[in-house]
Coordinates of C-alpha atoms in Angstrom, one line a residue:
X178 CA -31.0 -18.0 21.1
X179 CA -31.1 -16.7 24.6
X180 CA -34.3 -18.8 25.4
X181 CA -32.5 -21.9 23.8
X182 CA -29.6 -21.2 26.2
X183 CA -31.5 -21.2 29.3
X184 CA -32.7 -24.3 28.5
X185 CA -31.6 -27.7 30.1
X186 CA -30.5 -29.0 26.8
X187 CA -27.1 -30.7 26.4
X188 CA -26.9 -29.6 22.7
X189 CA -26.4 -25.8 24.1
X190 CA -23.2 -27.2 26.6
X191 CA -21.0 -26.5 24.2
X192 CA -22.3 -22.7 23.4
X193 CA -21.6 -22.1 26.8
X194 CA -18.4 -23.1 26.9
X195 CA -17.5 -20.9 23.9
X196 CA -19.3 -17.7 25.1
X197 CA -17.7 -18.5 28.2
X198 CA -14.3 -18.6 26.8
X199 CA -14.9 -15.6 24.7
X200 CA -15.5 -13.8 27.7
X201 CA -12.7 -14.7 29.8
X202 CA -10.8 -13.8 26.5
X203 CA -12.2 -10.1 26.4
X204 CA -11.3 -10.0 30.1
X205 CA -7.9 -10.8 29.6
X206 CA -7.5 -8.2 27.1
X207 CA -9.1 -5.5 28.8
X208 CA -7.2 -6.0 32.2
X209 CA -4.3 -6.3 29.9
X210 CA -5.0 -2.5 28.9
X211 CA -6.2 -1.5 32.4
X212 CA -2.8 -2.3 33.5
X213 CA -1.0 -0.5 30.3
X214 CA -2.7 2.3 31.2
X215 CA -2.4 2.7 35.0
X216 CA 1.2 2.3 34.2
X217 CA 0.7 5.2 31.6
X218 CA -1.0 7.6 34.1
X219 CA 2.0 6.9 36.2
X220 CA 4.6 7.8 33.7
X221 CA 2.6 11.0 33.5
X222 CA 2.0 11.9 37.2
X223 CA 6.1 11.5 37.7
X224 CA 6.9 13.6 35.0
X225 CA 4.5 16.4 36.1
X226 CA 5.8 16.1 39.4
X227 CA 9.4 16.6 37.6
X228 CA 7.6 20.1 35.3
X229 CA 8.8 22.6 38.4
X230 CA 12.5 22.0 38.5
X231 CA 12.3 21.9 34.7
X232 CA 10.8 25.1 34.5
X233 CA 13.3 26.8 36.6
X234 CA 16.2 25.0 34.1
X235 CA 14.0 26.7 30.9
X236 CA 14.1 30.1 32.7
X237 CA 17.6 30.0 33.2
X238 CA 18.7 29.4 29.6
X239 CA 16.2 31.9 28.4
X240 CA 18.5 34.3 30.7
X241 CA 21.6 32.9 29.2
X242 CA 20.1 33.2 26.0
X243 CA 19.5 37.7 26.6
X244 CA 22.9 37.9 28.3
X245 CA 24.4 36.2 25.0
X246 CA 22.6 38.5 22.4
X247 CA 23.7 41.4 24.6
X248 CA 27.2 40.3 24.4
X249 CA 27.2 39.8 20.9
X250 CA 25.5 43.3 20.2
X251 CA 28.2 44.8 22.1
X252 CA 31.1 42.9 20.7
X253 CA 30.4 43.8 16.8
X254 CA 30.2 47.3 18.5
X255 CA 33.4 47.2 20.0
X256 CA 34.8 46.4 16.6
X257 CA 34.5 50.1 15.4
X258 CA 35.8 51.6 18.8
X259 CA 38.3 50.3 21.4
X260 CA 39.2 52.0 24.4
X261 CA 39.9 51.1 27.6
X262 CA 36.6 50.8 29.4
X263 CA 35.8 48.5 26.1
X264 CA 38.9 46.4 26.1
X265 CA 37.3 45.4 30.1
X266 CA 33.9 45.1 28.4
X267 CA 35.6 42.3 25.9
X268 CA 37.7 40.8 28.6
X269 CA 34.1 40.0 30.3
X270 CA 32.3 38.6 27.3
X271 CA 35.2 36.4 26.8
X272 CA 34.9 34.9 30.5
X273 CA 31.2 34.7 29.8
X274 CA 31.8 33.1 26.6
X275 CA 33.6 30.1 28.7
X276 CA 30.7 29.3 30.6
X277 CA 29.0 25.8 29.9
X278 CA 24.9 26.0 29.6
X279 CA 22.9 25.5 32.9
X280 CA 23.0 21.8 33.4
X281 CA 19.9 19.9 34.7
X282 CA 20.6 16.8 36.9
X283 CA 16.6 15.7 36.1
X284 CA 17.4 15.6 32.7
X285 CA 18.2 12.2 32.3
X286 CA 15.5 11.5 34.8
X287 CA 12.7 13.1 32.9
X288 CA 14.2 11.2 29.5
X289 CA 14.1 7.8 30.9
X290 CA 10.3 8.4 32.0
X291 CA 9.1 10.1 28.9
X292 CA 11.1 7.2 26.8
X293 CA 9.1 4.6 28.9
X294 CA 6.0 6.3 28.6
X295 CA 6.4 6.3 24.7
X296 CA 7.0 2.6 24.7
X297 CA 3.8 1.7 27.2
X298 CA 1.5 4.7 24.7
X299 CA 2.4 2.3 21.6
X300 CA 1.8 -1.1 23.8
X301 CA -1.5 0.6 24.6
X302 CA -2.4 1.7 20.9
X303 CA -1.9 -1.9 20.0
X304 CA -3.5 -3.4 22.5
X305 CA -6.8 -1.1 21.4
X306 CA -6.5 -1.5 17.5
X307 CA -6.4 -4.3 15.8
X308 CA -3.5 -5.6 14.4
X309 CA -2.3 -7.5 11.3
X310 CA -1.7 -11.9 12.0
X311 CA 1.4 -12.6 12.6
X312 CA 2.9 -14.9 10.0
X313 CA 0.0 -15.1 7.8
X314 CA -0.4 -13.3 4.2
X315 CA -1.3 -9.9 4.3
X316 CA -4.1 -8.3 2.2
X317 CA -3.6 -4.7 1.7
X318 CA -6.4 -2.6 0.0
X319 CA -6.9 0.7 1.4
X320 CA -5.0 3.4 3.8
X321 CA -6.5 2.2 7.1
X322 CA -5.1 -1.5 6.5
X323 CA -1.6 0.1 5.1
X324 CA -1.9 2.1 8.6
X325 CA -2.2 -1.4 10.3
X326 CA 0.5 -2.9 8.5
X327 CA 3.1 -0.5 9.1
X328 CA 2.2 0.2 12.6
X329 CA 2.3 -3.9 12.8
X330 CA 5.7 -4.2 11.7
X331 CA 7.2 -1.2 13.4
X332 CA 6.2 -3.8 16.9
X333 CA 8.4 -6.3 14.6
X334 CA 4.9 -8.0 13.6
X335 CA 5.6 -9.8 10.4
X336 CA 3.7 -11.6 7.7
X337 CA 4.4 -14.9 5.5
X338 CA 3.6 -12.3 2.2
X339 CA 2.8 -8.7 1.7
X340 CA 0.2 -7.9 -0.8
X341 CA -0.9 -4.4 -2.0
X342 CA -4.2 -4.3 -4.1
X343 CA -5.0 -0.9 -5.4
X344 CA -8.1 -1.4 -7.8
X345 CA -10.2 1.3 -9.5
X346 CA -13.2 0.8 -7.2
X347 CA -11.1 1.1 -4.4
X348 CA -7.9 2.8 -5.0
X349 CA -5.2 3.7 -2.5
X350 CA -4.4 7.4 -1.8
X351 CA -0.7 7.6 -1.9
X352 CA 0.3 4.3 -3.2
X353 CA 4.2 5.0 -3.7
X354 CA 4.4 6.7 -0.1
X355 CA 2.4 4.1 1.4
X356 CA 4.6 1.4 -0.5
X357 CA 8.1 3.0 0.3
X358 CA 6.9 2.9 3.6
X359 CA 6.4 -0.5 3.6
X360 CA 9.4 -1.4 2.3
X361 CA 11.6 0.3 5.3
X362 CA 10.1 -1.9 7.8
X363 CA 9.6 -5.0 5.6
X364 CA 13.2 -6.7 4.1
X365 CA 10.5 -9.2 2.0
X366 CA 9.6 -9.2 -1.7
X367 CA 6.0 -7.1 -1.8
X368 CA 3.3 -8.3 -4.3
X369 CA 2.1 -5.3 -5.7
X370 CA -0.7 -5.5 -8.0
X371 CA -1.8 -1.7 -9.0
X372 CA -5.3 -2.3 -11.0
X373 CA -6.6 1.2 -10.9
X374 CA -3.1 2.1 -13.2
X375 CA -3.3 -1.0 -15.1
X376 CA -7.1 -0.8 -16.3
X377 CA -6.6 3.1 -16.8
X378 CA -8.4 4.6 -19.7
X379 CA -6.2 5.5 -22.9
X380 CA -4.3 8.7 -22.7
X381 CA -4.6 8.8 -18.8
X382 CA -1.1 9.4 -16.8
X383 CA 0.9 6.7 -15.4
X384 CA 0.5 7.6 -12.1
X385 CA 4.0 7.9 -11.0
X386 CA 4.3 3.8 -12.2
X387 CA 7.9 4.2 -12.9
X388 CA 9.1 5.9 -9.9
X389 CA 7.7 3.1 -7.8
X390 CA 9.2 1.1 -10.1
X391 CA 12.5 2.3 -9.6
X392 CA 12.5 2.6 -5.8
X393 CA 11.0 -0.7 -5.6
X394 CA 13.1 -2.1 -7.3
X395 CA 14.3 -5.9 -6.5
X396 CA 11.6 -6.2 -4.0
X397 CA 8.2 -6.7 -6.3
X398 CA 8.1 -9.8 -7.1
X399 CA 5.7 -8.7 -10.7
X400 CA 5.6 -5.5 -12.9
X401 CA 2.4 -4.0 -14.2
X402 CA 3.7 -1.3 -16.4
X403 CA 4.0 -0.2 -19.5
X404 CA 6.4 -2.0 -22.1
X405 CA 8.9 1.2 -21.8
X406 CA 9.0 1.1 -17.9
X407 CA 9.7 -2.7 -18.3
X408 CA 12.3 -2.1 -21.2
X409 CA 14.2 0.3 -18.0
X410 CA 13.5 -2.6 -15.5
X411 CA 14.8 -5.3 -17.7
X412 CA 18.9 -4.4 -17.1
X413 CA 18.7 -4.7 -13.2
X414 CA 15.6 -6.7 -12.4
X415 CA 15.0 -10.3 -11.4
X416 CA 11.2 -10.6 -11.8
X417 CA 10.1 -13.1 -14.2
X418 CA 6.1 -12.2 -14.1
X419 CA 5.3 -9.2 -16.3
X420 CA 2.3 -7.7 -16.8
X421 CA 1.9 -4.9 -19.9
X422 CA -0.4 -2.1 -20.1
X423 CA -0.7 -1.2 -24.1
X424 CA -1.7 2.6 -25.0
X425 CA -0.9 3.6 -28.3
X426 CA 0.5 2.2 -31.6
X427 CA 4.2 2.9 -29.9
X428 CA 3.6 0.9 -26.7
X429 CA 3.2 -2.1 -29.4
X430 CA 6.1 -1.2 -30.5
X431 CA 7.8 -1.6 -27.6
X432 CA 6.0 -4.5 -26.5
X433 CA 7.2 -6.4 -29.5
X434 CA 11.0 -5.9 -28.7
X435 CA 10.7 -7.4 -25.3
X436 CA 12.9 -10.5 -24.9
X437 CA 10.1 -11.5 -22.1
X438 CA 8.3 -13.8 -24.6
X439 CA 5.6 -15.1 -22.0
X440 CA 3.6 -12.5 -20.3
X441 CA 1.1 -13.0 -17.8
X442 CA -1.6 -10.2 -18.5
X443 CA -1.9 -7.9 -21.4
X444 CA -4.2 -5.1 -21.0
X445 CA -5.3 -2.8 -24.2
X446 CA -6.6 0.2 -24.2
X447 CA -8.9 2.1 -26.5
X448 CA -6.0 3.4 -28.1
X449 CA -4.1 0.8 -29.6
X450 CA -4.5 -0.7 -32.5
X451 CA -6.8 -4.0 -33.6
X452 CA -3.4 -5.4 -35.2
X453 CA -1.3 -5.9 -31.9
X454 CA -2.0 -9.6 -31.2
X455 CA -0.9 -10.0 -35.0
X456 CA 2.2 -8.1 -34.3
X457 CA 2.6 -10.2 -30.9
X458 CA 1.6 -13.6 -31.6
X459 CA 4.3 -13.2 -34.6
X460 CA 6.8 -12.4 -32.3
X461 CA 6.1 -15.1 -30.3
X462 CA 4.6 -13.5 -27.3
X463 CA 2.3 -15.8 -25.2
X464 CA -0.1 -14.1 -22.9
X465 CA -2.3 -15.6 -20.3
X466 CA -5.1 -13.1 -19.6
X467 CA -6.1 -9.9 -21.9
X468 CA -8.0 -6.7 -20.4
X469 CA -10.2 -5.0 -22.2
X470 CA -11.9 -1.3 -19.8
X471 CA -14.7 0.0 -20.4
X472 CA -15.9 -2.2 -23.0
X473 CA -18.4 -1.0 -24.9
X474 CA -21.1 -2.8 -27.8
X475 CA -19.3 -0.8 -30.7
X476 CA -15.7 -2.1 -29.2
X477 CA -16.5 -6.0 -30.0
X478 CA -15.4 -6.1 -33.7
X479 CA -11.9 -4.3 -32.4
X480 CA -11.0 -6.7 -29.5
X481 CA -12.5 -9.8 -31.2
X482 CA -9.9 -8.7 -33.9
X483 CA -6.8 -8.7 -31.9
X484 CA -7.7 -12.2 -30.3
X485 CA -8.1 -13.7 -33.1
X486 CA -4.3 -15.0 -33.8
X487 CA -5.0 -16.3 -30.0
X488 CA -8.2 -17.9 -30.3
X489 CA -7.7 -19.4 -34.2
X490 CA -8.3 -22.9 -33.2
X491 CA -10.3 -25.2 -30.5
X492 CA -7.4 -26.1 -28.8
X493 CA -6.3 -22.4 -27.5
X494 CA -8.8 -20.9 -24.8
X495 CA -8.6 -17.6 -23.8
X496 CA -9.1 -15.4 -20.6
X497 CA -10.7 -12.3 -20.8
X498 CA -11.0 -9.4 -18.1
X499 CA -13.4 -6.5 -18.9
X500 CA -13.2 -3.9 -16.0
X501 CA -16.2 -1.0 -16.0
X502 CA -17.7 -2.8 -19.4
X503 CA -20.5 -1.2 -20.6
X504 CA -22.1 -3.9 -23.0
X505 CA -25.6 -4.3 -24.0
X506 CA -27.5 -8.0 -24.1
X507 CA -26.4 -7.5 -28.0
X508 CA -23.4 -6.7 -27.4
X509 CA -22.6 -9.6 -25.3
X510 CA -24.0 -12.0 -27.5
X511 CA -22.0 -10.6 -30.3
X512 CA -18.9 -11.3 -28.1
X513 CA -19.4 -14.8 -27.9
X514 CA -20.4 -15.8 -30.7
X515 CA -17.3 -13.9 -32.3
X516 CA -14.9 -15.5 -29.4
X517 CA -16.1 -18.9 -29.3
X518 CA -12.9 -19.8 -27.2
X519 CA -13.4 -17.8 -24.0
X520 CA -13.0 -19.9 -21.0
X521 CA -12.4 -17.7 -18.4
X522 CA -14.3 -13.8 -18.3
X523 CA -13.4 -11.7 -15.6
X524 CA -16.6 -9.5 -15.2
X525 CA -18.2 -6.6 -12.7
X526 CA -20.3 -7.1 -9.6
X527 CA -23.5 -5.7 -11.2
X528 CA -22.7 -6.9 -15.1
X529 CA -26.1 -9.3 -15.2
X530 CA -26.1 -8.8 -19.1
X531 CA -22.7 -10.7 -19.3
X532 CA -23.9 -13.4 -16.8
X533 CA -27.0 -13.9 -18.3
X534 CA -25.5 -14.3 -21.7
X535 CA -22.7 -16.3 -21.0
X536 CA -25.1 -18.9 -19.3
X537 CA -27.5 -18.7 -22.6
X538 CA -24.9 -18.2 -25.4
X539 CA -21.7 -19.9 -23.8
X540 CA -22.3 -22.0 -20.5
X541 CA -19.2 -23.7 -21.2
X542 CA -17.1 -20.4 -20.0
X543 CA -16.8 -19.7 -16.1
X544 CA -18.2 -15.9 -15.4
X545 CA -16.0 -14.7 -12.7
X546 CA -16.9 -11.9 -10.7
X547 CA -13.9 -9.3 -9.7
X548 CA -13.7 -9.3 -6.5
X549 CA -10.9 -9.1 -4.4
X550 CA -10.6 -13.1 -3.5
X551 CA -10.9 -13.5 -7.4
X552 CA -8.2 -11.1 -8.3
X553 CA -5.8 -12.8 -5.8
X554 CA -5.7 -15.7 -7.5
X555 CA -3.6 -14.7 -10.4
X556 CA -0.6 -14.0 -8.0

């Protein structure tokens, strides 16, 4: 490329103008932080130069501070024995007592220039980190880019959407701190979708679900919970996109007496039981997209079970989502040919068996990889 630039060739005119652009660009910025920083180093110099007389304040309250405890020794001993040499003794703590702490007339001086220097450090830390776009979505997925968004909007750097995307390949230390965090210095809705709880194996703990739920509340604009977490929600909430995480044979339960009769994602565990989209589909519930984790060849008969009152006829597709599947060649076979109606399947990076099959077995069903552009389009 370098050869091609040094060449006398019009086609490369407009190279140079863009390398030349980026580096007058890069020059701008680092000046920028040459000048943050001189400014910095100037802050500092002052308030060093300030240290001596500040010192010599310091060492007069530590003074005031021995005198005091003295006084106060000899005051709860006075209280035992009062004679005349102690009634003097008393009359001097009193005056004592009077006396105002050693003011410092560089006080306010060495405030104002540590309180500049503060506000020049955090011009400088954003000037050498990136930060998040202003007015554009933002796509949260780890700590480091939940560090950038909170350090973003504290310099009243604001996005069009929050999004927080915790997923079981990449899950988020501290999701509820990190979200309560968010939600001080953000007055917008936050789209939340928590995938490493939602695909969680049966029997697993919520994860402290229903606390963020609760101190979220009003600003997520969807729930992906279970159906008792809901249930709470459903008295003081406004969302209308509800996503359910089945467990057990009581979570169906639950699920059933929801008045939410439409509901975007179901997700079913090993635990519950192959008659829940019986017990559903009779009560009228319409789901979009089912999740089946960790998958296995032996789990096919059991989830092509509870689809079938959704997949009964050629007119009703369905969408599935199999997070950490484990199937075989056989056992992905088996899974079409027992779910003819699967338009959509959500599947794992390195899942070739699926892929494989689904172009042999079913090429009329789109094998979607989950990755995090993917995912984002069910918001």
């Amino acid at each position: 490329m370098t050869d091609d630039l040094l060449q006398d060739n019009e086609n490369v005119d407009g190279v140079w103008a863009k390398i030349r652009s980026t580096l007058q660009k890069k020059l701008d910025s680092v000046s920028s932080v040459v000048t943050l920083s001189d400014g910095l180093s100037g802050f500092i110099d002052d308030i060093i130069k300030l240290k001596p007389d500040f010192d010599g304040w310091r060492d007069l309250l530590l003074a005031q501070k021995v005198s005091t405890e003295q006084d106060l020794k000899a005051w709860n001993a006075s209280v035992t024995r009062l004679d005349g040499i102690k009634r003097l003794d008393c009359k001097e703590i009193l005056c004592r007592l009077k006396l105002n702490f050693g003011e410092n007339g560089k006080l306010p001086e060495i405030k104002a220039l540590l309180d500049a220097a503060a506000k020049t450090s955090v011009s400088l830390e954003l000037k050498t980190c990136d930060v998040m776009p202003i007015g554009k979505p933002w796509i949260i997925s780890s700590s480091d880019e939940g560090e950038r968004a909170l350090a973003s909007l504290a310099n009243n750097i604001k996005p069009s959407r929050l999004v927080v995307l915790s997923t079981h390949t990449r899950p988020i230390p501290g999701l509820g701190e990190l979200l309560s965090s968010l939600a001080a210095h953000h007055t917008g809705d936050i789209s939340l979708l928590p995938l490493d709880f939602f695909w969680r194996p049966a029997g697993e703990a919520e994860g402290g679900m229903g606390t963020i739920v609760h101190n979220l509340r009003g600003r997520l604009t969807a729930l992906y919970c279970s159906p008792y977490i809901v249930q709470l929600d459903l008295y003081h909430s406004t969302i209308k996109k509800y996503n359910i995480h089945l467990d057990c044979p009581s979570d169906v339960l639950w699920f059933a007496k929801l008045p939410r009769r439409t509901i975007t994602n179901v997700c079913c565990a090993k635990g519950v039981p192959n008659n829940v989209g019986t017990t559903l589909k009779d009560s009228g519930v319409e789901v979009t997209r089912w999740h089946f984790p960790d998958l296995k060849d032996q789990d096919v008969d059991w989830l092509s079970y509870i689809l079938s009152s959704y997949s009964d006829n050629r007119h009703q597709s369905v969408e599935l989502v199999l997070p950490r599947d484990h199937l075989s060649a056989v056992g992905a076979r088996q899974l079409f040919q027992k779910i003819p109606n699967i338009r959509v399947l959500y599947h794992e990076p390195n899942a070739s068996q699926l892929t494989a099959t689904c172009r042999d077995v079913h090429a009329a069903a789109d094998c979607i990889e989950l990755s995090t552009t993917n995912i984002l389009q069910w918001i």
